[in-house]
Structures are given as C-alpha cells and as structure tokens.
Tab-separated table of C-alpha atoms in Angstrom:
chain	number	residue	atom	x	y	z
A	1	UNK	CA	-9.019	2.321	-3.610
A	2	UNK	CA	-7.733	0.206	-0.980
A	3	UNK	CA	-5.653	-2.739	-2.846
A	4	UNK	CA	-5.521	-6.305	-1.945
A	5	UNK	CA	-3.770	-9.087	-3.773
A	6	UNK	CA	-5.752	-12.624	-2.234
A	7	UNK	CA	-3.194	-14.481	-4.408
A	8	UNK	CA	-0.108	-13.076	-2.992
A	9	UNK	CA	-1.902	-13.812	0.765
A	10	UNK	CA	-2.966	-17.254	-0.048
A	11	UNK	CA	0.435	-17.981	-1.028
A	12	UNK	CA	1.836	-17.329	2.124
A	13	UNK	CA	-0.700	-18.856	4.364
A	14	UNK	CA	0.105	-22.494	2.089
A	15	UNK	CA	3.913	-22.211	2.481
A	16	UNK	CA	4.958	-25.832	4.354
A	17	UNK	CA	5.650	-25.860	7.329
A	18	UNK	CA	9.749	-25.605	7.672
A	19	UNK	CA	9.631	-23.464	5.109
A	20	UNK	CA	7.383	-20.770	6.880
A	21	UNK	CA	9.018	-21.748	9.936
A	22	UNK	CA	12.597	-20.601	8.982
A	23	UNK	CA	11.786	-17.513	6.721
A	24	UNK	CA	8.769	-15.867	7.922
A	25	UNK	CA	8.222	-13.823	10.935
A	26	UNK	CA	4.858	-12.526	12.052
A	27	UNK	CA	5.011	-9.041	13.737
A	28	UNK	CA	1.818	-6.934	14.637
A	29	UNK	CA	1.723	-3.304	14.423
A	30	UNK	CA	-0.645	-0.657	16.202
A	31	UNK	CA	-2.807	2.521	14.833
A	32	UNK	CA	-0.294	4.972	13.492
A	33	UNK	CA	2.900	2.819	13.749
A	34	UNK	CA	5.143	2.779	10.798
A	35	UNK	CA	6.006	-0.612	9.282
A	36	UNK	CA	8.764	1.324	6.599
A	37	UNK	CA	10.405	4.877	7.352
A	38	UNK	CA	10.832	6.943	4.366
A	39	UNK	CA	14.783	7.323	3.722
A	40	UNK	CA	15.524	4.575	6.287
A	41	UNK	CA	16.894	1.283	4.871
A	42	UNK	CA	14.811	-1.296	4.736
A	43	UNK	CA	16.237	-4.767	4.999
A	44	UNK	CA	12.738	-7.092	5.059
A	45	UNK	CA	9.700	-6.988	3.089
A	46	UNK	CA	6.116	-7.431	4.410
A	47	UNK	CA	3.124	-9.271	3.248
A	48	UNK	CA	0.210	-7.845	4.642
A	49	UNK	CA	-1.991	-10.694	6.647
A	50	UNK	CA	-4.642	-8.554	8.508
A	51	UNK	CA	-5.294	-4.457	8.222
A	52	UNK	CA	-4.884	-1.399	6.589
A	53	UNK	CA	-1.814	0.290	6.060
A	54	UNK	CA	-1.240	3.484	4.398
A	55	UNK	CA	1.682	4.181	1.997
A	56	UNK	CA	2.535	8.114	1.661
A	57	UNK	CA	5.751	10.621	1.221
A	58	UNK	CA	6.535	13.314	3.002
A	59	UNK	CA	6.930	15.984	0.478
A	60	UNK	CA	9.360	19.112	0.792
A	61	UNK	CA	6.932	21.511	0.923
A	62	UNK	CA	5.551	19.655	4.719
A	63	UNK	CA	2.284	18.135	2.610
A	64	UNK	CA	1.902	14.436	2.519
A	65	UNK	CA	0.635	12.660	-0.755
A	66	UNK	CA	-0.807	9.560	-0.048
A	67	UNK	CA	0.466	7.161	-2.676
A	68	UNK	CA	-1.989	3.831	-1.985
A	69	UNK	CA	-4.202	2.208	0.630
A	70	UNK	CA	-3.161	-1.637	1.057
A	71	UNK	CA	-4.983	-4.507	2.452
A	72	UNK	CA	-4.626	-8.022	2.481
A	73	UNK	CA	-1.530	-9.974	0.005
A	74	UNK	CA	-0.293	-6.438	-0.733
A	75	UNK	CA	3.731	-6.656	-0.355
A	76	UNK	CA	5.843	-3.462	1.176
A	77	UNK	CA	9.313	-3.281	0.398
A	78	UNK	CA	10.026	-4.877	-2.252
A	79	UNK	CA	11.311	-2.336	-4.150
A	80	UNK	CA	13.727	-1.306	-1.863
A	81	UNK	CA	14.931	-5.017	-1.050
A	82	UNK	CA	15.456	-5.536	-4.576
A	83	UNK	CA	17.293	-2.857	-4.949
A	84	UNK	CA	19.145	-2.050	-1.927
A	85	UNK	CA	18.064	1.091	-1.605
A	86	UNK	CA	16.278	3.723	0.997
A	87	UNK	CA	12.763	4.098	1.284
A	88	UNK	CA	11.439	6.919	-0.696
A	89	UNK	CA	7.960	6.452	1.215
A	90	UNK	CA	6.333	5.628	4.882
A	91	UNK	CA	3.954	2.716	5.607
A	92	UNK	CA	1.851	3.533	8.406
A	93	UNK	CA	-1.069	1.065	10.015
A	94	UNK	CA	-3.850	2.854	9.885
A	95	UNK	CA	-5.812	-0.385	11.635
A	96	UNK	CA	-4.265	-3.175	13.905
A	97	UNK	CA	-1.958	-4.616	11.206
A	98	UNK	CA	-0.311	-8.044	11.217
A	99	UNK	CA	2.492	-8.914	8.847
A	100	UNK	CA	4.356	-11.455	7.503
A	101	UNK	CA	7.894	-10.226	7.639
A	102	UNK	CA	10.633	-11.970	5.279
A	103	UNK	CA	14.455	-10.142	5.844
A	104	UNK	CA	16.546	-10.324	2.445
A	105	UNK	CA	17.796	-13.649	2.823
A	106	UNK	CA	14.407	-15.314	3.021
A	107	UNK	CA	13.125	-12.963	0.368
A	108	UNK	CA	16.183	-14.251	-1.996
A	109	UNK	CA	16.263	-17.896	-1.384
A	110	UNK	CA	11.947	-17.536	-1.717
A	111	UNK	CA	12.664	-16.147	-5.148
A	112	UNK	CA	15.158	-18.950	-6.126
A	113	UNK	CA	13.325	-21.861	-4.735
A	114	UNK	CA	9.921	-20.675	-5.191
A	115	UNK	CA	8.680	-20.317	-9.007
A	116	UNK	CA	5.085	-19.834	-7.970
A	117	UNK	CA	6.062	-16.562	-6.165
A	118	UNK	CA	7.937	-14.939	-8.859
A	119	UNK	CA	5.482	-15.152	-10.759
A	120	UNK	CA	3.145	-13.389	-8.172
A	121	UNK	CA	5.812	-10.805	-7.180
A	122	UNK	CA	5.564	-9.828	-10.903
A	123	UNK	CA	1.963	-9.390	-11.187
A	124	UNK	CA	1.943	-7.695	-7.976
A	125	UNK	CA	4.672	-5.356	-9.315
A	126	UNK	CA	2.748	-4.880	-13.143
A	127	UNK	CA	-0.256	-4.239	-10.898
A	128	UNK	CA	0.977	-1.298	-8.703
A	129	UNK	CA	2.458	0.392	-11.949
A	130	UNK	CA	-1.113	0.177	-14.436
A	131	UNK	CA	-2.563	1.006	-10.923
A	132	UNK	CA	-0.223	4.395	-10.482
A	133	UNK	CA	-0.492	5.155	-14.046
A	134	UNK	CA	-4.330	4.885	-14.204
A	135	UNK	CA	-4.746	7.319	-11.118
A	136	UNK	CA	-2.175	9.628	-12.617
A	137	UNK	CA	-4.133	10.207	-15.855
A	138	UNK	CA	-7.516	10.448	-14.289
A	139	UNK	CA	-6.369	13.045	-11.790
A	140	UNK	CA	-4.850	15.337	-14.405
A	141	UNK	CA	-7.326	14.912	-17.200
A	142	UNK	CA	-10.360	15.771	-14.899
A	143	UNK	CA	-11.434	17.867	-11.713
A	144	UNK	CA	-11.657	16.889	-8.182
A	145	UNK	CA	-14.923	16.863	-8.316
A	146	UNK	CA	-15.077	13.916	-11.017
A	147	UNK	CA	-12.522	12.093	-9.305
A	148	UNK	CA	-14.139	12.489	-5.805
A	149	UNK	CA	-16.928	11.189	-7.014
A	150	UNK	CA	-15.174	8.106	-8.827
A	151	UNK	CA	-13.599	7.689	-5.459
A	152	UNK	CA	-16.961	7.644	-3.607
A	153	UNK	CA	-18.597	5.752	-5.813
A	154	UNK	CA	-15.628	2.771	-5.083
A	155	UNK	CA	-16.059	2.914	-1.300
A	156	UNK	CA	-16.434	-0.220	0.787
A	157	UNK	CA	-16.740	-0.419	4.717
A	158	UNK	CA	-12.891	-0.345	4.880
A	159	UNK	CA	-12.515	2.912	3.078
A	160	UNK	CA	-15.546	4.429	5.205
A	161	UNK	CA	-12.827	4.901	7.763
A	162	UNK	CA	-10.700	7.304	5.930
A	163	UNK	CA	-10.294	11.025	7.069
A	164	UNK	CA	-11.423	13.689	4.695
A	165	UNK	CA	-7.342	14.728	5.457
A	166	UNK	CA	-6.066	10.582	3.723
A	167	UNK	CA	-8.924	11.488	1.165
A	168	UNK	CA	-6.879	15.346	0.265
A	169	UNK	CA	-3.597	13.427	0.217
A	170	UNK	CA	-4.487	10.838	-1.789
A	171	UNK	CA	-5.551	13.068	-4.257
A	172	UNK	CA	-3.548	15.785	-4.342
A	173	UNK	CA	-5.272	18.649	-2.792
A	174	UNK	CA	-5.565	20.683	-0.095
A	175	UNK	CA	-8.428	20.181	2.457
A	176	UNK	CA	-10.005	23.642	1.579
A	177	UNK	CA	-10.058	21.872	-2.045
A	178	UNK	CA	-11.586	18.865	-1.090
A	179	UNK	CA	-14.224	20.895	1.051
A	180	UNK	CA	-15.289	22.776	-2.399
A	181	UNK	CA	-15.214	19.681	-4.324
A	182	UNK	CA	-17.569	18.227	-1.844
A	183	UNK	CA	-19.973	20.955	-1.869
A	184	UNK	CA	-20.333	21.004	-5.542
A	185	UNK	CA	-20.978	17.663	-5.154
A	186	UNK	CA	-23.932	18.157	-3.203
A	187	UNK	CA	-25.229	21.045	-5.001
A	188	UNK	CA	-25.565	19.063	-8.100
C-alpha cells in the first residue's frame, strides 16, 4: 500500500561526490505541504529520501481519489519532466518529507551519463503501471469489503497513520461507504 523502491534510493545515496554535488538538491517539506501542484508545471523531479507523501487528484465533482502512498526511492515527476507537461495530480507530505530534488537538466544529463539509472527509472515506471492496473481490477471485480480487508491485511506501522478519509480516497468511496464496509467487517 505504501510503495518504496530501496533500489532507486540506494542509487542516489552512492552517486560521487561532484556528481551529487552539482545535480541534486535536498529540500525538506512539512505535514500537508505539496511537493507537485496538480496543473502547475513541474520543472524537477523528486526522489523521496525520508517520509510519506501522498499522490491524489482533485476530481471535478470536489472528491479527491488518492492515486498511491510513496515512501522511500519512489520518484515524483517524472512523468511530467519527460514530457513537458502539467501535473495532472498533487503530492502532498503527509510526514516530515525530505527529497532529493533534480531540475530537468540534471534529470537529462543523469539519463545520458548514467546507464544504471535508466534502467531503474524503467522498472520504477513498469512498476507503477502493473501496480495501477492490479488495484484497478481488484477494485472493480470485488466489494469494498474484500478490498478493505486486502488493504488491512497489508498494513504496516506506516500505513497505521492513515485517516479512514486517505483510506475512502484511495479506494474510491465515500466515507459513509467505507463506514458500512467496516461494519460488515466486524459483523462477520
């Protein structure tokens, strides 16, 4: 439930020296500060050293749908680096959060003098689409109930801190839905 990528984060904390010293900034971010705006440009991308941030839209309708928890290695922005375009989502620290933040430039010449993190950028990428796609079919092919529980039964001290709010959006429901769905779990 709440990703990590300890390759991605390893990679990063090895980088020499000059090379770390001339690409990579460190920036810190409190509780409920947003690290990406949705439909704001977004001209670095972030490798999460330390916290938990939340990734969510703001749909039409005024709901949010919580898209992922990230942890530790995860990257933000990437996809709208790579592709020059707006964000379609927030990032929000739901913890203390410390970054490392890489603008474009450092992002490109990482990519062209780096092989090791292509490679790592890829399976990061792979991983956040079988990731998305897995979610998506479980939460249409069964009820809340069965995917509450799946959800429980994956929880670790870090996710302990979510709201039962976060635990609607990430799943697409309403809080009175989630409320029933946790009753019936305690009935049966």
């Amino acid at each position: 439930m709440i990703r990590s990528d300890k390759e991605l984060l390893d990679f990063f904390s090895k980088l020499s020296i000059p090379i770390a010293e001339t690409i990579i900034k460190e920036r810190k971010y409190s509780l409920g500060e947003k690290i990406i705006t949705q439909e704001k440009h977004v001209s670095s991308i972030f490798i999460i050293k330390h916290g938990i941030v939340k990734c969510y839209v703001n749909e039409d309708n005024g709901r949010d749908f919580i898209q992922e928890f990230f942890s530790k290695g995860e990257i933000l922005g990437e996809l709208e680096v790579l592709n020059d375009i707006i964000s379609f989502c927030n990032a929000e620290a739901m913890t203390e959060v410390i970054v490392y933040q890489i603008d474009q430039k450092g992002f490109y010449t990482l990519l062209k003098d780096q092989p090791e993190f292509n490679l790592l950028l890829l399976k990061a990428l792979s991983n956040k689409v079988r990731d998305t796609a897995i979610r998506a079919s479980q939460q249409q092919s069964h009820s809340i109930a069965y995917n509450l529980e799946k959800l429980i039964s994956f929880s670790s001290e870090e996710s302990k801190m979510l709201s039962k709010q976060d635990l609607a959006d990430y799943l697409g429901i309403t809080l009175r839905s989630l409320n029933r769905a946790m009753k019936d779990i305690i009935i049966h």
